[in-house]
Amino acid sequence: MDALRASAVGSVDADVGPRPSDLTLRLGRAGDLPAAAAVLIGPHAMALATVVATDETATPHRDLKVRYIFEPTAPGAPDRFVTLLISVDAARPEVPSLTTAVPAANWHEREMRDLFGIAPVGHPDPRSLVVHDGWPRGVFPLRKHFDGSRRVPVEPADEFPHLVAEGEGVFEIPVGPIHAGIIEPGHFRFTSVGETVLNLDARLFYTHRGLEKRMEGLSPLDAFYIAERICGVCSFAHGMGYCEALEQIAGVRAPPRAQLIRSIALELERLYNHVGDVGNICAGASFHYGTAIGARLKERLQQINERLTGNRFLRGLVIPGGVCLDLPDDLLAVLTATLQDTLAGFDSLIGRIEANPSVVDRLDDTGVLQHQAAVDLAVAGVAARASGVDRDARRDHPHGAFADPDPPDLRVATVSEGDAMARVTVRALEVRESIRLVGEFVRRLEPGLSRVALAEPLPGGRIGISAIESARGEAVHWLRTDAVGRVERYHLRSPSYHNWPAVALAAETAIVPDFPLVNKSFELCYSCTDR
Amino acid sequence: MLGRSLHLRHLDAGSCNACDWELAALLNPVYDVRRLGIDFVASPRHADGVVVTGPVTRNLEAAVRRTFEAIPDPRVVIAVGACAASGGIVGVGYASAGGVDRVLPVDVYIPGCPPRPEAIIFGILVALGRLDARRRPCQG
Ligand code: SF4
């Protein structure tokens, strides 16, 4: 705090919040932001968790606000978010850009320029991010006076200025947005010499659906169903993260039995994803036996999801206040048996991968993400841990059963190589750990309430923040209610949001034919990045 | 009916990816739709129709139209999931046109969020009937 004050020219006011363990620092001058961020990232070893812009021009504040939210990175550091809050003049909406010093801020700043019209002065990339060609200038959909249900005409536009290299023998390879397989849409512009990738410029946000705007004005209990559907494979994690943020606002805690059931489901989501991802990595390496086994094991896990919750993506289990289905003992017995079978099948698959020199050759040294790059970009999840970054939100921001006063221990898997093989190894270790954890959670289950009620209307003007370790890494949820307890603003920073720029870096160490393999080894979401 | 084949192109028009994963599941060893003569192909030029997931986002609308145009006639359009069928949780807004039928002529709607793989297989078989009905006059 003192170091922060020393670094600021203007005033710094500190408040506790949003949670009792958190701190919000109001900077008197927006110009002090880079210095304050440098103190948090340097001496305090924090990383950028998320950036949330809000439009408060219709309130007595008559301004826009931007919150830069940081979190500790040292393993075992206390669970605390530090928010740097600045007020932005609506008549001249500008903030100093952090991107050159804090590369993780890059997309956040471009997003607020597109959606709020807040210009990050000094940002190295002037291109739009979320809104694409033909979006009219000067129209900012996340501003409050913009009617979100309104269709906006498409204006004539030039071709998007992709970043490409030029020179003799340099080729440009455009791929997407519609891909050859059953996968999500994105555009990749490679420049290559022969097989070697010189540069990859990825363009996303094709699946931008305006979901954050869509949730505004709804009852938080209704908006939950949208949060649960932002992303298919993170359905449970995002549903749970939204619920935790909302429960903070409501001042309630889900009962212990519900916390355990949530943690079981969170691990089941990790399991079907990790197992399926390993299968798909085999597809990228042309090892079709592995692809088929991975798909079969994943299918079995999704069938058990359906038996437990009625939905193959675990939707309909978590609900604000707890869980709306209980897990009876006979189902838990089926679950335990299925997981033991899965473990045997998965161990055999990993054994076959490791024993197959041509697969190992494709994976070793392919798509390397350097440790420092992973730190600078605040990369999350498997990709971070495979580059030696020891971060896992289950430990760093305890949630579900890990928030218990006597939490189960969690072995965070890290390796240092940063290549595709390392990302397979981390997944393999995490599959075994998840199966062990589910066993531990089941043992801890005791009869009791599975849900508490949230009274409507919900308290007005409050903020909830949560971080959940989904299968794809840490997701950060930020929710604020308006004066009458409806959703005033919700923002999700998905794990993939910070990881996409890392894929581009890793791809530049690879050859063009290995890109599908590199991409599958990261296995990022488009839908929860784009929202 | 099962003796005939239908080659489909998948088109993600802005889904949450759950509908897409259920399409991918159709190819796994449990559902294995290839045994029914159904397959997913890489190019719209090779397809008899398109399976669309998600509402049509503003950022994909042009690509959705162009993919459809690239499929030879006669062609079927199958809308998979609540978003594709009606806009679902996304609805109509600054970033979304709503259901697929706002942009393409839809033959078969498969409800669900996401629909189970069995429901998608059923819908595709219904579409196969529609395709035959449309082909008959040309063949006759
Ligand atoms: S219908 Fe449901 S599962 Fe399918 S894309 Fe929409 S939200 Fe996702």
XYZ file of C-alpha atoms and ligand atoms in Angstrom:
679
model
C 0.000 0.000 0.000
C 2.782 2.414 0.900
C 4.692 1.509 -2.237
C 1.524 2.202 -4.184
C 1.058 5.570 -2.585
C 4.681 6.398 -3.304
C 4.265 5.494 -6.951
C 1.192 7.654 -7.413
C 1.315 11.378 -8.026
C -2.306 11.887 -7.122
C -4.398 10.375 -4.382
C -4.995 6.709 -3.672
C -8.015 5.702 -1.589
C -8.154 2.167 -0.323
C -11.314 0.255 0.519
C -11.924 -3.317 1.498
C -13.847 -5.212 -1.168
C -15.554 -6.648 -3.092
C -14.886 -9.555 -0.682
C -13.614 -8.998 2.877
C -10.171 -10.270 1.845
C -9.953 -7.990 -1.198
C -8.712 -4.463 -1.669
C -9.995 -1.777 -4.032
C -7.691 1.167 -4.712
C -9.259 4.224 -6.239
C -6.655 6.139 -8.207
C -7.233 9.883 -8.180
C -5.601 10.229 -11.589
C -5.880 7.738 -14.441
C -2.314 8.699 -15.350
C -1.073 6.861 -12.241
C -2.385 3.539 -13.518
C 0.821 2.264 -15.192
C 2.930 3.007 -12.109
C 0.405 1.384 -9.769
C 0.126 -1.699 -12.004
C 3.921 -1.953 -12.084
C 4.022 -2.076 -8.275
C 1.441 -4.865 -8.140
C 3.117 -6.923 -10.857
C 6.700 -6.307 -9.749
C 7.207 -6.222 -5.965
C 3.866 -7.885 -5.220
C 4.207 -10.635 -7.863
C 0.607 -10.258 -8.953
C -0.917 -10.952 -12.361
C -3.731 -9.308 -14.234
C -6.874 -11.356 -13.583
C -9.431 -9.341 -15.516
C -10.458 -5.865 -16.603
C -14.041 -4.685 -16.189
C -15.403 -1.503 -17.710
C -18.751 -0.070 -16.632
C -20.885 2.763 -17.916
C -22.009 4.939 -15.000
C -22.915 8.019 -17.010
C -26.549 7.737 -15.940
C -25.644 7.650 -12.229
C -24.652 10.654 -10.091
C -21.018 9.749 -10.909
C -21.641 10.625 -14.590
C -18.544 8.753 -15.705
C -17.243 5.488 -17.067
C -15.186 3.304 -14.792
C -12.510 0.763 -15.441
C -11.413 -1.806 -12.889
C -8.087 -3.543 -13.422
C -8.206 -6.576 -11.162
C -5.005 -8.308 -10.079
C -4.409 -11.546 -8.203
C -1.407 -13.086 -6.445
C 0.672 -15.633 -8.332
C 2.849 -17.102 -5.576
C 1.691 -20.608 -4.617
C 0.104 -20.468 -1.175
C -0.417 -16.683 -1.220
C -3.652 -15.549 0.453
C -6.756 -15.454 -1.742
C -7.053 -11.770 -2.536
C -8.058 -9.647 -5.508
C -6.663 -6.125 -5.740
C -8.710 -3.775 -7.920
C -7.253 -0.591 -9.366
C -10.276 1.577 -10.058
C -10.153 4.611 -12.297
C -12.820 7.055 -13.309
C -12.966 7.950 -17.002
C -14.393 11.222 -18.274
C -17.324 10.390 -20.559
C -16.572 13.444 -22.707
C -13.005 12.291 -23.315
C -12.942 8.546 -22.690
C -9.252 7.747 -22.590
C -7.047 5.650 -20.328
C -3.306 5.043 -20.502
C -2.616 1.672 -22.115
C -0.894 -0.971 -19.996
C -0.251 -3.367 -22.861
C 3.411 -2.680 -23.551
C 4.263 -3.200 -19.856
C 1.534 -5.781 -19.106
C 1.012 -7.878 -22.255
C -1.953 -9.649 -20.635
C -3.875 -6.352 -20.855
C -3.783 -6.371 -24.668
C -7.170 -7.892 -25.522
C -8.909 -6.412 -22.491
C -8.015 -2.928 -23.721
C -9.050 -3.618 -27.301
C -12.329 -5.040 -26.031
C -13.181 -1.950 -23.996
C -12.317 0.239 -26.970
C -14.783 -1.734 -29.124
C -17.602 -2.163 -26.632
C -17.346 0.984 -24.482
C -15.475 3.428 -26.680
C -12.766 3.824 -24.030
C -9.496 4.423 -25.882
C -6.328 2.873 -24.437
C -3.850 5.599 -25.340
C -0.536 4.134 -26.481
C -1.919 0.682 -27.322
C 0.265 -0.831 -30.047
C -2.628 -2.431 -31.983
C -5.277 -0.094 -33.408
C -7.413 -2.903 -34.899
C -10.851 -3.838 -33.637
C -11.211 -7.090 -31.717
C -14.799 -7.938 -30.803
C -16.768 -6.074 -33.456
C -15.880 -7.020 -37.011
C -15.955 -5.436 -40.441
C -18.921 -3.209 -41.117
C -19.638 -2.229 -37.502
C -20.436 1.495 -37.571
C -17.911 3.854 -35.995
C -18.865 5.494 -32.757
C -21.450 2.875 -31.729
C -20.572 1.160 -28.464
C -22.926 -1.685 -27.587
C -22.022 -2.016 -23.897
C -22.840 1.621 -23.182
C -26.045 1.824 -21.183
C -27.974 3.977 -23.651
C -27.382 1.449 -26.440
C -30.408 -0.804 -26.854
C -28.939 -4.323 -26.929
C -31.875 -5.779 -28.830
C -31.215 -3.409 -31.711
C -29.762 -4.694 -34.978
C -27.180 -2.315 -36.359
C -26.721 -1.946 -40.138
C -23.594 -3.395 -41.732
C -21.539 -0.634 -43.299
C -19.191 -1.082 -46.250
C -15.737 -1.968 -44.953
C -12.217 -2.611 -46.148
C -10.628 -5.990 -45.674
C -9.341 -6.563 -42.151
C -5.655 -5.563 -41.935
C -4.013 -8.845 -40.971
C -0.469 -8.784 -39.694
C 1.565 -10.574 -42.326
C 5.222 -10.841 -43.217
C 6.360 -10.103 -46.763
C 9.382 -11.151 -48.803
C 10.605 -13.593 -51.377
C 9.235 -17.100 -50.870
C 6.858 -15.951 -48.137
C 3.357 -17.383 -48.407
C 0.169 -16.308 -46.760
C -2.209 -19.122 -45.730
C -5.722 -18.066 -44.729
C -7.695 -20.655 -42.704
C -11.276 -20.253 -41.508
C -13.465 -18.887 -40.036
C -15.405 -21.984 -41.147
C -13.143 -24.987 -40.621
C -13.064 -28.400 -42.219
C -13.881 -30.312 -39.043
C -16.591 -30.038 -36.424
C -14.959 -27.201 -34.528
C -15.605 -23.621 -33.577
C -15.046 -20.698 -35.937
C -11.935 -18.527 -36.004
C -9.683 -17.142 -38.689
C -5.982 -17.939 -38.745
C -3.660 -16.102 -41.072
C -0.312 -17.840 -41.330
C 2.686 -16.426 -43.071
C 5.207 -19.101 -43.787
C 8.372 -19.884 -45.648
C 8.066 -23.443 -46.811
C 6.710 -25.333 -43.804
C 8.051 -22.910 -41.211
C 5.541 -20.565 -39.609
C 6.861 -17.007 -39.530
C 3.811 -15.415 -38.046
C 0.304 -16.370 -37.007
C -2.381 -13.731 -36.744
C -5.513 -15.206 -35.172
C -8.806 -13.399 -35.457
C -11.579 -14.509 -33.104
C -14.898 -13.224 -31.750
C -16.874 -14.756 -34.600
C -19.153 -16.268 -31.945
C -19.601 -12.971 -30.113
C -23.277 -13.130 -29.173
C -23.494 -10.068 -26.936
C -24.290 -12.280 -23.945
C -23.022 -9.871 -21.291
C -25.349 -7.190 -22.624
C -28.163 -9.713 -22.870
C -27.894 -10.484 -19.151
C -28.167 -6.838 -18.113
C -31.503 -5.910 -16.621
C -32.500 -9.516 -15.955
C -33.107 -10.957 -12.529
C -29.786 -12.557 -11.517
C -31.679 -15.824 -11.042
C -32.809 -15.766 -14.694
C -29.462 -14.552 -16.018
C -27.914 -17.656 -14.452
C -29.278 -19.806 -17.294
C -27.379 -17.681 -19.784
C -24.161 -17.827 -17.731
C -24.453 -21.624 -17.680
C -24.689 -21.603 -21.487
C -21.867 -19.222 -22.390
C -19.733 -22.247 -23.119
C -20.582 -25.901 -23.640
C -17.529 -27.559 -22.163
C -17.238 -25.058 -19.296
C -20.995 -25.190 -18.541
C -20.590 -26.379 -14.991
C -17.586 -24.223 -14.122
C -19.171 -21.056 -15.492
C -22.534 -21.840 -13.895
C -20.777 -22.373 -10.581
C -18.628 -19.237 -10.892
C -21.676 -17.127 -11.584
C -23.448 -18.685 -8.593
C -20.517 -18.006 -6.266
C -20.442 -14.350 -7.333
C -24.196 -14.069 -6.880
C -24.122 -15.797 -3.489
C -21.602 -13.188 -2.279
C -24.023 -10.471 -3.329
C -26.899 -12.228 -1.592
C -24.791 -12.870 1.504
C -25.454 -16.614 1.539
C -23.258 -19.676 1.265
C -24.228 -22.933 -0.366
C -24.464 -25.695 2.289
C -21.524 -28.125 2.737
C -23.233 -30.979 0.893
C -23.864 -28.697 -2.075
C -20.229 -27.550 -2.041
C -19.059 -31.156 -2.233
C -21.493 -31.995 -5.034
C -20.327 -28.900 -6.932
C -16.728 -29.972 -6.555
C -17.552 -33.492 -7.746
C -19.205 -32.044 -10.853
C -16.314 -29.652 -11.462
C -13.927 -32.612 -11.505
C -16.279 -34.585 -13.763
C -16.204 -31.676 -16.191
C -12.410 -31.640 -16.046
C -12.342 -35.395 -16.608
C -14.456 -35.606 -19.738
C -12.604 -32.630 -21.195
C -9.086 -33.831 -20.396
C -9.795 -37.379 -21.552
C -11.417 -36.125 -24.744
C -8.585 -33.643 -25.298
C -5.949 -36.369 -25.110
C -7.960 -38.320 -27.699
C -8.129 -35.272 -29.957
C -4.412 -34.631 -29.597
C -3.979 -38.190 -30.924
C -6.083 -37.116 -33.918
C -3.703 -34.203 -34.460
C -0.803 -36.653 -34.375
C -2.551 -39.124 -36.748
C -2.757 -41.812 -34.064
C -6.257 -43.025 -34.765
C -6.330 -45.773 -32.194
C -5.853 -43.084 -29.550
C -8.538 -40.893 -31.104
C -11.088 -43.696 -30.944
C -10.190 -44.711 -27.384
C -10.291 -41.094 -26.210
C -13.705 -40.602 -27.830
C -15.040 -43.808 -26.263
C -13.801 -42.912 -22.770
C -15.177 -39.397 -23.084
C -18.550 -40.718 -24.236
C -18.738 -42.982 -21.202
C -18.036 -40.007 -18.926
C -20.687 -37.910 -20.642
C -23.159 -40.744 -20.215
C -22.437 -40.806 -16.493
C -22.893 -37.015 -16.478
C -26.322 -37.598 -17.936
C -27.199 -40.247 -15.370
C -26.182 -37.958 -12.534
C -27.674 -34.692 -13.762
C -29.899 -35.423 -16.751
C -27.523 -33.546 -19.034
C -24.366 -34.706 -20.799
C -22.725 -31.333 -20.092
C -23.760 -31.313 -16.406
C -26.237 -28.496 -16.933
C -29.130 -28.252 -14.515
C -27.200 -29.303 -11.404
C -25.769 -26.098 -9.969
C -28.234 -23.352 -9.076
C -27.816 -20.103 -7.106
C -27.823 -21.206 -3.464
C -26.592 -24.746 -3.974
C -27.459 -27.643 -6.232
C -30.931 -28.601 -7.372
C -30.356 -32.338 -7.646
C -29.012 -34.580 -4.960
C -26.667 -37.457 -5.709
C -28.089 -40.575 -4.063
C -25.774 -43.345 -2.852
C -26.648 -45.830 -5.602
C -25.665 -43.301 -8.271
C -22.479 -42.485 -6.422
C -21.601 -46.183 -6.464
C -22.108 -46.276 -10.239
C -19.955 -43.163 -10.528
C -17.126 -44.643 -8.494
C -17.109 -47.827 -10.558
C -17.158 -45.881 -13.843
C -14.243 -43.738 -12.756
C -12.181 -46.799 -11.845
C -12.817 -48.215 -15.338
C -11.979 -44.853 -16.885
C -8.724 -44.735 -14.971
C -7.697 -48.146 -16.264
C -8.640 -47.264 -19.841
C -6.943 -43.886 -19.660
C -3.718 -45.272 -18.168
C -3.605 -47.789 -20.991
C -4.089 -45.008 -23.578
C -1.295 -42.903 -22.074
C 0.927 -45.996 -22.012
C 0.284 -46.540 -25.729
C 1.048 -42.905 -26.535
C 4.295 -42.983 -24.585
C 5.311 -46.286 -26.165
C 4.704 -45.048 -29.701
C 7.840 -43.288 -30.990
C 6.120 -41.659 -33.965
C 3.499 -40.050 -31.716
C 6.077 -38.960 -29.173
C 8.162 -37.489 -31.987
C 5.228 -35.351 -33.102
C 4.581 -34.111 -29.551
C 8.102 -33.522 -28.241
C 9.386 -29.961 -28.716
C 6.238 -29.051 -30.668
C 4.536 -25.739 -29.984
C 6.766 -24.594 -27.146
C 5.423 -21.917 -24.812
C 8.272 -20.386 -22.823
C 7.804 -19.941 -19.080
C 8.326 -16.180 -19.214
C 5.792 -15.774 -22.023
C 3.264 -17.766 -20.000
C 3.853 -15.438 -17.043
C 3.691 -12.239 -19.111
C 0.455 -13.231 -20.801
C -1.079 -14.474 -17.505
C -1.759 -17.804 -19.203
C -4.144 -20.105 -17.325
C -4.800 -23.765 -16.768
C -3.049 -26.721 -18.365
C -1.001 -24.506 -20.688
C 0.385 -22.512 -17.752
C 1.183 -25.574 -15.648
C 2.864 -27.267 -18.624
C 5.198 -24.262 -18.847
C 6.104 -24.445 -15.178
C 3.629 -21.861 -13.855
C 2.337 -23.205 -10.554
C -1.165 -21.755 -10.519
C -4.517 -23.438 -9.947
C -7.590 -21.527 -8.817
C -8.794 -24.476 -6.750
C -5.876 -23.741 -4.428
C -5.345 -20.012 -5.111
C -9.013 -18.963 -4.837
C -10.573 -21.870 -2.915
C -14.066 -22.701 -4.133
C -16.562 -25.494 -3.667
C -15.227 -28.107 -1.274
C -11.814 -26.416 -1.256
C -13.354 -23.477 0.637
C -14.026 -25.834 3.566
C -12.091 -24.942 6.746
C -10.485 -28.382 6.453
C -10.039 -28.664 2.682
C -8.848 -31.799 0.927
C -5.274 -31.450 -0.267
C -4.721 -30.774 -3.928
C -1.608 -31.777 -5.820
C -1.100 -29.164 -8.518
C 0.632 -30.804 -11.486
C 3.358 -28.787 -13.167
C 6.066 -29.663 -15.666
C 8.534 -27.297 -17.275
C 9.006 -28.218 -20.949
C 6.110 -26.160 -22.321
C 5.631 -28.338 -25.429
C 2.650 -30.384 -26.631
C 3.968 -33.445 -24.776
C 4.086 -31.423 -21.547
C 0.451 -30.465 -22.015
C -0.460 -34.141 -22.470
C 1.515 -35.012 -19.337
C -0.222 -32.359 -17.236
C -3.613 -33.590 -18.409
C -2.665 -37.170 -17.596
C -1.593 -36.206 -14.069
C -4.745 -34.149 -13.587
C -7.049 -36.944 -14.735
C -5.621 -39.193 -12.023
C -5.834 -36.403 -9.461
C -9.457 -35.629 -10.383
C -10.454 -39.269 -9.965
C -8.734 -39.335 -6.572
C -10.480 -36.082 -5.585
C -13.934 -37.331 -6.574
C -13.348 -40.343 -4.302
C -12.358 -37.996 -1.476
C -15.400 -35.751 -2.008
C -17.748 -38.738 -2.069
C -16.258 -39.963 1.227
C -16.851 -36.546 2.801
C -20.522 -36.351 1.771
C -22.889 -36.264 4.722
C -26.659 -35.975 4.680
C -27.841 -32.407 4.757
C -29.352 -29.531 2.877
C -28.376 -29.205 -0.753
C -29.685 -25.704 -1.309
C -30.540 -22.460 0.434
C -32.998 -19.925 -0.948
C -31.956 -16.548 -2.318
C -34.608 -13.951 -1.523
C -35.693 -11.669 -4.338
C -35.150 -8.838 -4.880
C -31.428 -9.294 -4.379
C -29.441 -6.587 -2.617
C -28.783 -3.640 -4.928
C -25.468 -2.072 -5.897
C -23.277 -4.947 -4.718
C -20.361 -6.657 -6.445
C -19.511 -10.354 -6.429
C -16.278 -11.798 -7.769
C -15.200 -15.402 -8.119
C -12.497 -17.453 -9.784
C -13.087 -21.072 -10.736
C -10.586 -23.572 -12.076
C -12.459 -24.966 -15.062
C -11.093 -27.715 -17.271
C -9.475 -25.010 -19.358
C -8.074 -22.953 -16.509
C -9.091 -20.108 -14.271
C -12.276 -18.216 -15.156
C -12.958 -14.919 -13.377
C -16.557 -13.766 -12.892
C -17.520 -10.223 -11.952
C -21.156 -9.395 -11.253
C -22.826 -6.239 -10.008
C -26.492 -5.657 -9.228
C -28.307 -2.398 -9.923
C -30.319 -0.430 -7.364
C -33.270 -2.846 -7.572
C -31.208 -6.031 -7.526
C -31.108 -6.875 -11.236
C -27.968 -7.568 -13.239
C -26.296 -4.229 -13.869
C -23.090 -5.642 -15.342
C -21.630 -9.116 -15.647
C -18.238 -9.888 -17.078
C -16.563 -13.221 -17.624
C -12.855 -13.535 -18.266
C -12.589 -16.992 -19.641
C -9.408 -19.021 -19.262
C -8.910 -19.070 -23.013
C -9.052 -15.277 -23.189
C -5.514 -15.102 -21.839
C -4.342 -18.239 -23.640
C -5.102 -17.432 -27.278
C -2.145 -15.069 -27.684
C 0.033 -17.880 -26.281
C -1.166 -20.263 -29.010
C 0.035 -17.800 -31.627
C 3.462 -17.647 -29.951
C 3.697 -21.430 -29.649
C 2.620 -21.905 -33.272
C 5.494 -19.729 -34.386
C 7.895 -22.385 -33.082
C 6.179 -25.039 -35.207
C 5.646 -26.003 -38.833
C 2.334 -25.424 -40.578
C 1.288 -29.123 -40.590
C 1.761 -29.219 -36.812
C -0.609 -26.323 -36.160
C -3.670 -28.543 -35.593
C -1.628 -30.498 -33.081
C -0.404 -27.358 -31.311
C -3.927 -25.983 -31.254
C -5.414 -29.201 -29.880
C -2.713 -29.418 -27.234
C -3.904 -26.049 -25.903
C -7.567 -26.852 -26.657
C -9.051 -23.428 -26.095
C -12.640 -22.288 -26.139
C -13.860 -19.806 -28.688
C -17.372 -19.442 -27.323
C -16.447 -18.301 -23.816
C -13.685 -16.087 -25.166
C -16.057 -14.438 -27.628
C -19.204 -14.430 -25.424
C -33.759 -45.490 -46.103
C -30.667 -46.553 -44.225
C -29.101 -47.850 -47.380
C -28.639 -44.321 -48.681
C -26.042 -41.778 -47.761
C -26.079 -38.199 -46.640
C -22.965 -36.085 -46.501
C -23.215 -33.015 -44.325
C -21.154 -29.952 -43.684
C -21.128 -28.628 -40.123
C -21.556 -24.913 -39.724
C -21.026 -23.263 -36.351
C -22.991 -20.050 -36.656
C -22.158 -18.931 -33.118
C -22.917 -21.821 -30.791
C -21.698 -22.405 -27.239
C -19.923 -25.485 -28.599
C -22.073 -28.035 -26.747
C -24.222 -28.660 -29.835
C -20.996 -29.023 -31.830
C -19.576 -31.579 -29.437
C -22.756 -33.627 -29.765
C -22.279 -33.605 -33.537
C -18.698 -34.728 -33.018
C -20.002 -37.469 -30.706
C -22.029 -38.884 -33.612
C -18.720 -40.025 -35.088
C -17.492 -41.738 -31.914
C -17.473 -45.543 -31.659
C -20.771 -45.549 -29.731
C -23.031 -43.712 -32.211
C -20.860 -44.156 -35.297
C -23.263 -42.566 -37.775
C -21.071 -43.592 -40.662
C -22.667 -47.022 -40.342
C -25.928 -45.314 -41.385
C -24.337 -43.698 -44.417
C -24.119 -40.318 -42.711
C -20.830 -38.458 -42.660
C -19.449 -34.986 -42.101
C -17.358 -33.627 -44.949
C -14.687 -30.973 -45.071
C -15.991 -28.893 -47.949
C -19.481 -27.552 -48.623
C -18.872 -28.519 -52.260
C -18.931 -32.184 -51.219
C -22.041 -31.845 -49.078
C -25.718 -32.678 -49.559
C -26.645 -30.293 -46.807
C -25.575 -28.345 -43.796
C -26.016 -28.869 -40.067
C -26.093 -25.507 -38.337
C -25.469 -24.938 -34.619
C -25.923 -21.676 -32.761
C -27.863 -18.525 -33.591
C -26.424 -16.646 -36.533
C -24.010 -14.088 -35.113
C -23.397 -10.827 -36.862
C -19.740 -11.747 -37.242
C -20.596 -15.024 -39.004
C -23.614 -14.068 -41.069
C -21.662 -13.541 -44.294
C -19.736 -16.803 -43.830
C -22.978 -18.691 -43.128
C -24.567 -17.436 -46.356
C -21.464 -18.165 -48.406
C -21.105 -21.682 -47.037
C -24.732 -22.415 -47.889
C -24.325 -20.992 -51.396
C -21.337 -23.271 -51.957
C -23.441 -26.420 -51.422
C -24.875 -27.901 -54.625
C -28.662 -28.015 -54.974
C -30.752 -29.853 -53.772
C -29.545 -29.262 -50.246
C -31.006 -29.593 -46.786
C -30.543 -27.304 -43.825
C -30.752 -28.840 -40.372
C -30.908 -26.498 -37.377
C -29.455 -28.246 -34.327
C -30.327 -26.965 -30.863
C -32.445 -24.223 -29.360
C -30.138 -21.417 -30.519
C -30.235 -22.555 -34.151
C -33.957 -23.293 -33.995
C -35.124 -20.049 -32.424
C -32.215 -17.977 -31.163
C -32.402 -19.823 -27.825
C -30.778 -18.024 -24.920
C -29.141 -15.584 -27.327
C -32.227 -14.228 -29.071
C -32.028 -11.303 -31.471
C -29.642 -8.499 -30.650
C -26.774 -6.324 -31.753
C -24.578 -9.371 -32.224
C -27.098 -12.006 -33.299
C -29.709 -12.420 -36.028
C -31.594 -15.016 -33.953
C -32.491 -18.458 -35.288
C -30.959 -19.866 -38.455
C -34.220 -19.477 -40.384
C -33.695 -15.715 -40.294
C -30.837 -16.303 -42.712
C -31.247 -19.714 -44.393
C -34.275 -21.836 -45.352
C -34.415 -24.494 -42.613
C -35.824 -27.972 -43.367
C -35.535 -29.685 -40.003
C -35.392 -28.229 -36.486
C -33.873 -30.377 -33.740
C -34.768 -29.003 -30.293
C -32.598 -29.349 -27.176
C -29.880 -27.456 -25.380
C -28.019 -29.347 -26.631
C -30.091 -32.146 -28.215
C -28.898 -35.622 -27.270
C -26.992 -37.498 -29.983
C -29.973 -39.813 -30.528
C -32.190 -36.806 -31.233
C -29.710 -35.460 -33.746
C -29.553 -38.809 -35.537
C -33.354 -38.867 -35.648
C -33.438 -35.343 -37.082
C -30.885 -36.188 -39.729
C -32.912 -39.225 -40.766
C -35.983 -37.002 -41.038
C -33.932 -34.684 -43.227
C -32.942 -37.626 -45.377
C -36.644 -38.176 -46.083
C -37.051 -34.538 -46.995
C -34.148 -34.729 -49.361
C -35.597 -37.784 -51.100
C -38.954 -36.054 -51.495
C -37.268 -33.167 -53.214
C -35.163 -35.334 -55.458
C -38.016 -37.466 -56.754
C -39.448 -35.023 -59.300
C -36.021 -34.559 -60.885
C -35.466 -38.302 -61.042
C -38.964 -39.062 -62.358
S -28.800 -24.683 -28.059
Fe -27.847 -24.741 -26.036
S -26.176 -26.188 -26.347
Fe -26.784 -25.539 -28.385
S -25.506 -23.786 -28.901
Fe -27.358 -22.964 -27.923
S -26.849 -22.757 -25.751
Fe -25.348 -24.126 -26.685
